[in-house]
Coordinates of C-alpha atoms in Angstrom, one line a residue:
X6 CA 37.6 5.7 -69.8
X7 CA 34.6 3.6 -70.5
X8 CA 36.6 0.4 -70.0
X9 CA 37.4 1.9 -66.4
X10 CA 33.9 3.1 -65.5
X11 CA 32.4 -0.4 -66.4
X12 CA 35.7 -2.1 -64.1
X13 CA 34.9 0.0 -61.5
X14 CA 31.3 -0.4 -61.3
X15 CA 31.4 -4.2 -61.4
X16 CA 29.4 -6.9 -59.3
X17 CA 31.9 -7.7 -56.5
X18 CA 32.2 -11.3 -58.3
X19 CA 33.6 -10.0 -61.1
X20 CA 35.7 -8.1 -59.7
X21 CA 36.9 -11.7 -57.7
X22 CA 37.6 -12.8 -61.3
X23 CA 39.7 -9.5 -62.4
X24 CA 41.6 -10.0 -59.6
X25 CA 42.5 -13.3 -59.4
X26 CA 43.6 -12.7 -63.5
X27 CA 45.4 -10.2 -62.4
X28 CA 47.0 -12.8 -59.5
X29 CA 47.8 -15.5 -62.6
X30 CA 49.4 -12.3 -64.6
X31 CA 51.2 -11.6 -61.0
X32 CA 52.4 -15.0 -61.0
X33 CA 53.9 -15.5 -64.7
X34 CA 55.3 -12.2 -64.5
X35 CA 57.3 -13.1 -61.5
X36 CA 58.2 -16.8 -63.1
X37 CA 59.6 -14.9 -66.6
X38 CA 61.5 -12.3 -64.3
X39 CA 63.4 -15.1 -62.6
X40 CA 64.1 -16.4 -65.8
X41 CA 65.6 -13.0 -66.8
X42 CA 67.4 -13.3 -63.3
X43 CA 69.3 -16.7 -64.4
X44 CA 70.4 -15.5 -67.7
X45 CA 71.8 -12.7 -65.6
X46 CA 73.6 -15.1 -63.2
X47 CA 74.7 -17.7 -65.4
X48 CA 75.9 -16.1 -68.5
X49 CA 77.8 -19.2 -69.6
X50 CA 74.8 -21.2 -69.9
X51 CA 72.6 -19.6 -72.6
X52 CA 70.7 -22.9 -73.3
X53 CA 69.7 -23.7 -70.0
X54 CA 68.3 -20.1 -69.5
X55 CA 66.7 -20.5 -73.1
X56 CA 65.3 -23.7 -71.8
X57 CA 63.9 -22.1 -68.5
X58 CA 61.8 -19.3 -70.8
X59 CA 60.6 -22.1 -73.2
X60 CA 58.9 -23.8 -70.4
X61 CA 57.1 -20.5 -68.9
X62 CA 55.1 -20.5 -72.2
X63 CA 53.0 -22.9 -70.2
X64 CA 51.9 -20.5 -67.5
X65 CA 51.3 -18.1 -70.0
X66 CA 49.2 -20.1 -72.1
X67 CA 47.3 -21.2 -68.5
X68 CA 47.3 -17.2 -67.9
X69 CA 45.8 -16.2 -71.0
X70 CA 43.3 -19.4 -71.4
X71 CA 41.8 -18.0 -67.3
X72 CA 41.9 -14.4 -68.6
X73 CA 39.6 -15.3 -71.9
X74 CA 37.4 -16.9 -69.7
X75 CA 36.6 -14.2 -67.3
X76 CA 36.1 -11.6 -70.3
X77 CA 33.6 -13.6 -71.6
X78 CA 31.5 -14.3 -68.4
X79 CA 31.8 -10.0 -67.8
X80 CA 28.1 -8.9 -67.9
X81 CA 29.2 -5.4 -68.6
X82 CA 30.3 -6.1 -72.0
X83 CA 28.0 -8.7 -73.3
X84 CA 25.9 -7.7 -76.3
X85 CA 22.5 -5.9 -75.1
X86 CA 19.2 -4.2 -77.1
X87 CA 19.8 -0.6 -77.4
X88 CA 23.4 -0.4 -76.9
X89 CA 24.5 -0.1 -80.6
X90 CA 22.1 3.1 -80.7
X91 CA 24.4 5.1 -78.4
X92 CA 27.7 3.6 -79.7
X93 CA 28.1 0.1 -77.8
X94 CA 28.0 -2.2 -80.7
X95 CA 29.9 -5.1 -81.3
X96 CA 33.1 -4.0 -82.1
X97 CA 33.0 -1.6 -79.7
X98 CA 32.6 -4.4 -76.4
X99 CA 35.5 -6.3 -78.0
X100 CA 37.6 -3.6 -77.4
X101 CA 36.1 -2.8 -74.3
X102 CA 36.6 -6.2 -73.0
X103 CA 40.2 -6.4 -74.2
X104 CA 41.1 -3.3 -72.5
X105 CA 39.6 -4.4 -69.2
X106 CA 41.8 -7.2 -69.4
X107 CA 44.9 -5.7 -70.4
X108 CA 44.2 -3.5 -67.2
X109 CA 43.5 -6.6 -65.0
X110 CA 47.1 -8.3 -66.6
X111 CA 49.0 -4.8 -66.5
X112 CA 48.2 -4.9 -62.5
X113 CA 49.6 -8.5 -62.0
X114 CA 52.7 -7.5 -64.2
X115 CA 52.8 -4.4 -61.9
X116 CA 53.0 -6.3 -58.9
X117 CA 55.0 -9.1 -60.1
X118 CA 58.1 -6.6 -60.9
X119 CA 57.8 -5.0 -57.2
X120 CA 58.0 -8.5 -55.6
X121 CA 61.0 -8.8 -57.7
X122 CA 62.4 -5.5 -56.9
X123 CA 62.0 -6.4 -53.1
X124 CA 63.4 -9.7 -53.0
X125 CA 66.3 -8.1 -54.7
X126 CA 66.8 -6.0 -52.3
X127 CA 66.3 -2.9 -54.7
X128 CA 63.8 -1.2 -52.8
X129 CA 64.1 -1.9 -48.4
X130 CA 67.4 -4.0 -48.2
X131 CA 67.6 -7.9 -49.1
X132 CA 65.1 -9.7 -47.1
X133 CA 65.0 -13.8 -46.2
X134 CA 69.1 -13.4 -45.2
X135 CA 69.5 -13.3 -49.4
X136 CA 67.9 -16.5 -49.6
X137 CA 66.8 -15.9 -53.6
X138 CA 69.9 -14.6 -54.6
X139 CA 70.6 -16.9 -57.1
X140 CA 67.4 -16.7 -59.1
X141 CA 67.7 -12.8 -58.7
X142 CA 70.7 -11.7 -59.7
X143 CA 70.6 -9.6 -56.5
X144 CA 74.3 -8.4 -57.5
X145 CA 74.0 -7.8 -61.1
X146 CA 72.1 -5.0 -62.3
X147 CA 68.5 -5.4 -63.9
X148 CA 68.1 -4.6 -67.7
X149 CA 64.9 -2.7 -67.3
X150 CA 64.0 -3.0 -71.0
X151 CA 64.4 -6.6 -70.9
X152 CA 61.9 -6.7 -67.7
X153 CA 59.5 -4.5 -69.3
X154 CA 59.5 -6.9 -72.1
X155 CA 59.0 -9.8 -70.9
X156 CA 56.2 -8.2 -68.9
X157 CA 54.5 -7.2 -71.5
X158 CA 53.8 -10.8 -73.1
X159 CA 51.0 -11.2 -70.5
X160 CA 49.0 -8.2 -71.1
X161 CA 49.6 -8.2 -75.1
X162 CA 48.7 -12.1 -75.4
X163 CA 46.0 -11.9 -73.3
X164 CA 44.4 -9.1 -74.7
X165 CA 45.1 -10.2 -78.4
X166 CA 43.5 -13.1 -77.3
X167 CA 40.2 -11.6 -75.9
X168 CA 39.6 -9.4 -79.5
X169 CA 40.4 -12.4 -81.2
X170 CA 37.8 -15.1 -79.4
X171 CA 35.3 -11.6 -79.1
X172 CA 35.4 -10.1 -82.4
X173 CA 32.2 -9.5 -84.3
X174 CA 30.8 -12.1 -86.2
X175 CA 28.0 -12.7 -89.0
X176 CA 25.9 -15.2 -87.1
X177 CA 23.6 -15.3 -90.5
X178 CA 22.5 -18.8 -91.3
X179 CA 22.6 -19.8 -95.0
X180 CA 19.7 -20.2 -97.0
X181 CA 18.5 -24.0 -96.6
X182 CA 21.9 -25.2 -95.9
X183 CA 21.8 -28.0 -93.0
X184 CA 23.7 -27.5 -89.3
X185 CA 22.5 -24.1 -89.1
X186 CA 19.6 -24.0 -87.0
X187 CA 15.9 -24.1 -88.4
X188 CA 15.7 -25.0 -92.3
X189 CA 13.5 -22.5 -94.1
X190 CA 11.9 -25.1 -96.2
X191 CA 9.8 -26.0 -93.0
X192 CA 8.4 -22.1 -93.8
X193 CA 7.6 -22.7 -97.1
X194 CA 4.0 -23.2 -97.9
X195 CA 3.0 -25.2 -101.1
X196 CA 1.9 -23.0 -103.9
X197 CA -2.0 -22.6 -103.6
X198 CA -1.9 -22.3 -99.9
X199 CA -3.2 -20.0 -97.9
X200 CA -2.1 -19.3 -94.6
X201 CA -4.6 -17.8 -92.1
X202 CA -4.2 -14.6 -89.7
X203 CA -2.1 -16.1 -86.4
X204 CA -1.1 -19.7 -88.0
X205 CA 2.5 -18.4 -86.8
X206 CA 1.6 -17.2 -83.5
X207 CA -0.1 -20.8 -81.5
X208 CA 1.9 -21.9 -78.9
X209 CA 3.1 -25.6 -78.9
X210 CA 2.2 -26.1 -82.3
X211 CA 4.1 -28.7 -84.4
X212 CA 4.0 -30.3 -87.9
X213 CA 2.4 -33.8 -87.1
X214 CA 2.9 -36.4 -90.4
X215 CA -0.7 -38.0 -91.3
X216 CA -1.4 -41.4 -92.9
X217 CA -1.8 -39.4 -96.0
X218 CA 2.0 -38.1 -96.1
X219 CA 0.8 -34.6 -95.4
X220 CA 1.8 -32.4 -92.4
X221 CA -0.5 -30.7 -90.3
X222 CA -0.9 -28.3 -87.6
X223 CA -1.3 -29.7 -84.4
X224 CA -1.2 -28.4 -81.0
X225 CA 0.3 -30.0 -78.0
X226 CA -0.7 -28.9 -74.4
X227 CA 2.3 -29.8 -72.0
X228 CA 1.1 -31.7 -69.2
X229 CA 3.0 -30.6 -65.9
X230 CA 1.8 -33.3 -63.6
X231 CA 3.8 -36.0 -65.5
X232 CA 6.8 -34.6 -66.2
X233 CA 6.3 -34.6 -70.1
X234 CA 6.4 -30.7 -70.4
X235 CA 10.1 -30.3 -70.8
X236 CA 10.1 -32.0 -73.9
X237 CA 10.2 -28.5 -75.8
X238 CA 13.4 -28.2 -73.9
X239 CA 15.0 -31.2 -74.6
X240 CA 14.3 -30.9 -77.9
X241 CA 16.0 -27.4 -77.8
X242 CA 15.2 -23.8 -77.4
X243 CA 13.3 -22.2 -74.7
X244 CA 10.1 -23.0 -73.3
X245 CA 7.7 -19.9 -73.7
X246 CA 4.6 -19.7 -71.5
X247 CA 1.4 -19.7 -73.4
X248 CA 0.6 -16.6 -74.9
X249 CA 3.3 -15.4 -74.7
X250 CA 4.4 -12.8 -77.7
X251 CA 7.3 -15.0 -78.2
X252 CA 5.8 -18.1 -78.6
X253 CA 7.4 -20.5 -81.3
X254 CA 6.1 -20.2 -84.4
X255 CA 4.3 -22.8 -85.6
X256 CA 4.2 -24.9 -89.3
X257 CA 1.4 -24.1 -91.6
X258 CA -1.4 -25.8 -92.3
X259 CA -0.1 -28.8 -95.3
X260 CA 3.5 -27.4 -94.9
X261 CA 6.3 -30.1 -96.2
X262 CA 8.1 -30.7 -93.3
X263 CA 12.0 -31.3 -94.3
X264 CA 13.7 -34.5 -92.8
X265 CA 16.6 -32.6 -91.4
X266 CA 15.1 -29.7 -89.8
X267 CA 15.6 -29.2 -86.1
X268 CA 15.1 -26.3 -83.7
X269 CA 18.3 -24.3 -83.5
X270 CA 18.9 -22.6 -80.6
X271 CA 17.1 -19.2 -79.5
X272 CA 20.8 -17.4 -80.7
X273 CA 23.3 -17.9 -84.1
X274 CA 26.8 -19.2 -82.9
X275 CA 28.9 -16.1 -81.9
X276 CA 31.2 -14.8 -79.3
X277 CA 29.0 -15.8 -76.4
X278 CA 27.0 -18.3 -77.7
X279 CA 29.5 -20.7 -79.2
X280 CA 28.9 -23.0 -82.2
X281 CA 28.5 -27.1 -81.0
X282 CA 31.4 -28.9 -81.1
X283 CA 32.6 -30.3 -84.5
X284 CA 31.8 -34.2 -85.6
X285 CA 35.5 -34.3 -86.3
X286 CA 36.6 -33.1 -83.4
X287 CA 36.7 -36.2 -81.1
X288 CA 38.4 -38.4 -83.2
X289 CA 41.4 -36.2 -83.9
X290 CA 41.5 -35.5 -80.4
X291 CA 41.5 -39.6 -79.5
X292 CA 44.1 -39.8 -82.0
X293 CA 46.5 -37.2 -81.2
X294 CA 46.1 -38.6 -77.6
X295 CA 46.8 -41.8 -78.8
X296 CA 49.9 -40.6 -80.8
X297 CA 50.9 -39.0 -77.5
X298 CA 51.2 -41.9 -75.6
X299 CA 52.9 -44.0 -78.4
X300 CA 55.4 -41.4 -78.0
X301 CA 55.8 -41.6 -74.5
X302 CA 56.3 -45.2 -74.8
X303 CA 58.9 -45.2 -77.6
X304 CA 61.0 -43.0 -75.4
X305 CA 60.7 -45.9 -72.6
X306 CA 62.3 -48.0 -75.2
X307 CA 64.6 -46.5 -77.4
X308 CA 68.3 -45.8 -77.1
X309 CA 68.7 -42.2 -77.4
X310 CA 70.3 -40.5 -74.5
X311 CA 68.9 -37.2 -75.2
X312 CA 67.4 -36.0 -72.1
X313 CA 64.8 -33.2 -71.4
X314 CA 65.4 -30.8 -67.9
X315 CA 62.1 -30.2 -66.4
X316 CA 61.9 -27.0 -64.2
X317 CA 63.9 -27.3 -61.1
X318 CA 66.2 -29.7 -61.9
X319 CA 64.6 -33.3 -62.8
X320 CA 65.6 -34.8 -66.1
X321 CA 63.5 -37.7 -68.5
X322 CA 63.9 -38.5 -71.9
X323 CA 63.7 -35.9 -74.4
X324 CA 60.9 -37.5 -76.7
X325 CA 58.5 -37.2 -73.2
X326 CA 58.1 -33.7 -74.2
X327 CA 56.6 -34.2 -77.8
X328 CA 54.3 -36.9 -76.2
X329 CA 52.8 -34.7 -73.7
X330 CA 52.3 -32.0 -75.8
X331 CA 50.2 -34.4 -78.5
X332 CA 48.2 -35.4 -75.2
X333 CA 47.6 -32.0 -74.1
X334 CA 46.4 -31.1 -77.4
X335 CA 44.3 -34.0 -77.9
X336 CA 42.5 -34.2 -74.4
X337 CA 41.7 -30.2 -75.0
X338 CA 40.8 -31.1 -78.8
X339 CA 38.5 -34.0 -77.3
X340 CA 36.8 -32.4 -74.2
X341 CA 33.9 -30.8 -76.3
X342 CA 33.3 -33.9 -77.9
X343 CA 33.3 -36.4 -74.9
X344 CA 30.8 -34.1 -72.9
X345 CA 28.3 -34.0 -75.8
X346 CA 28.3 -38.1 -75.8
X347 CA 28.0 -37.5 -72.3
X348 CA 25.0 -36.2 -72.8
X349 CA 23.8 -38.2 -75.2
X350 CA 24.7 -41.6 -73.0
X351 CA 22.5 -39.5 -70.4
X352 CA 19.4 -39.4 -72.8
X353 CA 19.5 -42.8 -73.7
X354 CA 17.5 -46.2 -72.6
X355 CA 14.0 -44.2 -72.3
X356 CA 15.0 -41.1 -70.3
X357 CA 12.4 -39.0 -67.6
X358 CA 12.3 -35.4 -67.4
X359 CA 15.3 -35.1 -64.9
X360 CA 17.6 -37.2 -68.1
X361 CA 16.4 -35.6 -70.9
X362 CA 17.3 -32.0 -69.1
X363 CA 20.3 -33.0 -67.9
X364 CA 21.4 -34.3 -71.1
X365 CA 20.6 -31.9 -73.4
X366 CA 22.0 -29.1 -71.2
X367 CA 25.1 -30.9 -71.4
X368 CA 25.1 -30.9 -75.0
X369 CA 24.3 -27.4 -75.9
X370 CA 27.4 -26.7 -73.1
X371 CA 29.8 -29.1 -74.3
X372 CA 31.3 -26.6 -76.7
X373 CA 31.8 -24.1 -73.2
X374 CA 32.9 -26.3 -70.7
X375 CA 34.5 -29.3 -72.8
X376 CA 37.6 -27.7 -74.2
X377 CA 38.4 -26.4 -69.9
X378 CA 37.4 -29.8 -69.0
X379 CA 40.1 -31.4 -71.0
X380 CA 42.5 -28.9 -70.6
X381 CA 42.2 -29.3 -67.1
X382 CA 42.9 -33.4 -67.6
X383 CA 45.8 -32.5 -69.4
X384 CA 47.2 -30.4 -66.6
X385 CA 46.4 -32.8 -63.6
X386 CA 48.4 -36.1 -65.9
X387 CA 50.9 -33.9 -66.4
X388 CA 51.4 -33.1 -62.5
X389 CA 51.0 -36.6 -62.3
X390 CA 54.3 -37.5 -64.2
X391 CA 56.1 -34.7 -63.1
X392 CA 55.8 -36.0 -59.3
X393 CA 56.7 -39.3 -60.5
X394 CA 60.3 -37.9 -61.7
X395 CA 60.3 -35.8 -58.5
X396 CA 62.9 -37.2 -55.8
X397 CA 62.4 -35.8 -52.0
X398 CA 65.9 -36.4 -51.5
X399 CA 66.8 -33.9 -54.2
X400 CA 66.5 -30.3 -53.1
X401 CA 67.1 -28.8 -56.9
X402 CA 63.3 -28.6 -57.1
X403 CA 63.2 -24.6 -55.7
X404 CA 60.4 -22.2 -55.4
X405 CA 60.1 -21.5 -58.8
X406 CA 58.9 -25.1 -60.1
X407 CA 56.4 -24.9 -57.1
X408 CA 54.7 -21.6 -58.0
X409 CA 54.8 -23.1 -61.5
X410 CA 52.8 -25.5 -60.9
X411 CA 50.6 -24.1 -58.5
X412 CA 50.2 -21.1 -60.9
X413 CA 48.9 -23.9 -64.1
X414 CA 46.9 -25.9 -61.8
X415 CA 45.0 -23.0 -60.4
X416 CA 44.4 -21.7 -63.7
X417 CA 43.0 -24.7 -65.2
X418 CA 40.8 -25.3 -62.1
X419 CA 39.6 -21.8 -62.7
X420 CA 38.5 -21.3 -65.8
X421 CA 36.9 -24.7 -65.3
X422 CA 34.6 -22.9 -63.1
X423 CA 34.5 -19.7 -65.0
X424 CA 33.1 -21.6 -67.7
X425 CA 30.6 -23.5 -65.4
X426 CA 29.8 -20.4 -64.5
X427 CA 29.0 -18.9 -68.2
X428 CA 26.9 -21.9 -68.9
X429 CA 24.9 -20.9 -65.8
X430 CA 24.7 -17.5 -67.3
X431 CA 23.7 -18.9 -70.7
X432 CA 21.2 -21.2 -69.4
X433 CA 19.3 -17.9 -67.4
X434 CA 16.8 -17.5 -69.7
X435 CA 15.6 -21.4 -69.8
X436 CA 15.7 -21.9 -66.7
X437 CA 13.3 -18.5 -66.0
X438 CA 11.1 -20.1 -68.7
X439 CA 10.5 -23.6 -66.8
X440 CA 9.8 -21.6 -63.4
X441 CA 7.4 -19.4 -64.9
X442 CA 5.9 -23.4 -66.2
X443 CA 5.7 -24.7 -62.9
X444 CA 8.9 -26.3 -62.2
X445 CA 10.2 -27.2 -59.3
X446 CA 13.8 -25.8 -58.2
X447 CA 14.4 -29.2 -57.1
X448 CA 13.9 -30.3 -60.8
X449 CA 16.8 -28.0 -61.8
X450 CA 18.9 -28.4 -59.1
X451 CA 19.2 -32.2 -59.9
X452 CA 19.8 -31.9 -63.2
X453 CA 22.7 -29.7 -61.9
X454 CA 23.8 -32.3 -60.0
X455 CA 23.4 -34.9 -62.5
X456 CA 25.3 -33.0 -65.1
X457 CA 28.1 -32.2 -62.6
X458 CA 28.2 -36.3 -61.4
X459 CA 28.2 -37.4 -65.1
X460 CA 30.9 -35.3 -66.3
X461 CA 32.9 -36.7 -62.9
X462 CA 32.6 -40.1 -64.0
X463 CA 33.7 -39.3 -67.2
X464 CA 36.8 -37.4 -66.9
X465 CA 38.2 -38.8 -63.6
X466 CA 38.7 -42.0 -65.0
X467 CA 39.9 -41.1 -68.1
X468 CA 42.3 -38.4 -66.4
X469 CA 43.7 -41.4 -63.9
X470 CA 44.1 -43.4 -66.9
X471 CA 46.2 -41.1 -69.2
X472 CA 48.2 -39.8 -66.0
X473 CA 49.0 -43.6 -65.5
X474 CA 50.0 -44.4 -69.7
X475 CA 52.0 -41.3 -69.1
X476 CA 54.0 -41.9 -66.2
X477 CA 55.0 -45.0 -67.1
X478 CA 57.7 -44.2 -69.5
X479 CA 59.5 -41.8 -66.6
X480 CA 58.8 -44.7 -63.9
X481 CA 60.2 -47.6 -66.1

């Protein structure tokens, strides 16, 4: 009931988003039912129809990727003061959010089965002249338990997927262990000292190292004028106005400062804040990419004749399948870690204001919009070299490869944006911050910009590229 109150009650954009999951969950439900409706039509080839549901895993999988990434960018369900006092904790807004989606998904799968029905002819007569007929076993009558499961993969995977990515989590950092945000050992003050009433509470106060090897308090006053007062920012966190009852706190007066402690951000990895990206990360990727197109180019060469059917009737070799699936998996694995050296290459060679904002932004995000990013680059290569094996000529390649492939590409595009659109969310409270500084909006609308045109020339090239390595094989 609560699930329904918050759906119905929604901002009208997220209620765009529910409905175009619940268009994805329309459009794989209809792609699995036509698979039913081969089986049913061509009894004496079980592999083919076999074949025909092993490739609809991929619109599910670019069903259920969208569908996570509208449930987190729901405002309704995100974590909030006050709300574990009347019930609404944690645990609780998982399970809300995975029942809003199961609802969203249970609508597509609705709809999907009473286009099906239709074009059948079940419910007002056969319409198109029984153009479908042969996809929907229009004469042969429809197992409605089958349907009804294969309907239900949407709903359940999606769903599953949502408590999964959402589930509670101890965000706790460990005790002076390194990675995890501030190091307590910048706290601790040597034995003998004693810290006076507000040492914690002075804005812009930092440990500054004296000739002496000691640390001391010292307090830097931002300068607006120059630019120079985002270097809080850039250095991570949120800038707080002075005076402000959430100012930083600041080191104590002879505090060691420890060489590895830097400023976590203002919240623990969780479900909606998400941890950075792991320093192993990119170099499994480039190598399962690289594996991928090794692959792909063995199968130019070798002298197998096993052959792989693509949806709607255009065949390659066999081994193609293996090395796109090692390139999807490594440009996704990647993504995260190519956007944080984005950022990085955006910081370097003395960087202004606009740079360093730009480039730290993109680093705090890469762990948000990286892994969509690459998936997204996996999808378009793999368009790519399916239009290479595509002959206009040959009119096997029917309605169902189209919506297909419309149905991934959409996906991929959209939770590209969904995610762009959760970083915005995440970055609300910074960007508040440097207004209520004096920042101009045109300051943070060209580090937008910037962000947005460095991640372009990053990816396009490197999509073009892979989409080329991997068409060759089919083109040779």
């Amino acid at each position: 009931m609560l699930a329904l109150r918050l759906t119905r009650s929604a901002h009208p954009a997220v209620q765009l988003r529910r409905l175009l999951v619940a268009t994805a969950s329309a459009g794989t439900g209809f792609l699995l039912l036509g698979t039913l409706g081969h089986a049913l039509t061509h009894p004496e080839t079980p592999g083919a129809s076999a074949l025909r549901l092993a490739w609809c895993a991929v619109p599910l999988a670019a069903t259920v990727q969208f569908a996570l990434a509208v449930a987190r960018t729901d405002p309704g369900t995100r974590p909030r003061p006050g709300l574990a006092a009347i019930g609404l904790g944690p645990a609780r807004l998982m399970a809300v959010s995975a029942t809003t989606t199961a609802l969203s998904t249970t609508l597509g799968s609705l709809l999907a089965l009473l286009a099906f029905l239709h074009l059948r002819g079940d419910l007002t007569g056969m319409p198109f002249d029984g153009a479908a007929a042969d996809f929907l076993a229009s004469e042969v009558l429809l197992p409605l338990p089958a349907a009804l499961t294969l309907l239900s993969l949407v709903p359940a995977t999606a769903s599953a997927a949502v408590a999964l990515s959402l589930r509670p989590r101890d965000t706790r950092p460990a005790t002076g262990s390194r990675g995890t945000g501030v190091s307590l050992r910048r706290f601790a003050a040597p034995a003998g000292a004693r810290e006076t009433f507000g040492a914690y509470g002075r804005f812009g106060s930092r440990a500054v190292r004296t000739a002496g090897g000691r640390t001391a308090g010292a307090t830097v006053t931002p300068s607006l004028g120059r630019g120079r007062a985002w270097e809080s920012v850039a250095a991570g966190g949120t800038p707080q106005a002075p005076g402000s009852a959430t100012s930083p706190p600041a080191t104590a007066e002879g505090a060691p400062e420890a060489p590895d402690s830097v400023p976590g951000p203002p919240h623990g990895p969780g479900p909606h804040n998400p941890p950075p990206p792991h320093p192993t990360a990119l170099p499994w990727g480039a190598a399962l990419l690289a594996a991928g197109l090794a692959v792909e180019a063995y199968a130019l060469h070798s002298a197998s004749e096993a052959t792989l059917t693509l949806p709607g009737g255009p065949t390659g070799p066999a081994a193609v399948l293996l090395g796109w699936t090692l390139t999807a998996l490594g440009l996704a694995l990647a993504g995260p870690g190519l956007t944080h050296l984005c950022g990085r290459l955006l910081q370097a060679v003395r960087p202004g204001a606009l740079r360093l904002l730009a480039g730290r932004g993109l680093m705090q995000e890469a762990s948000r919009i990286g892994r969509p990013l690459g998936v997204l680059c996996a999808v378009v290569s793999g368009a790519y070299s399916m239009a290479a094996l595509h002959d206009p000529s040959d009119p096997s390649a029917g309605p169902l490869t189209t919506l297909g492939a419309l149905l991934v590409t959409g996906c991929a595009l959209a939770t590209v944006l969904t995610a762009a659109v959760e970083a915005r969310q995440a970055r609300a409270g910074t960007t508040a911050a440097l207004l209520r500084l004096g920042a101009p909006a045109s300051m943070l609308r060209g580090a937008a910009a910037l962000r947005a045109g460095a991640l372009a020339a990053l990816f396009l090239p490197l999509t073009l590229l892979v989409a080329a390595l991997a068409a060759l094989p089919l083109t040779g």
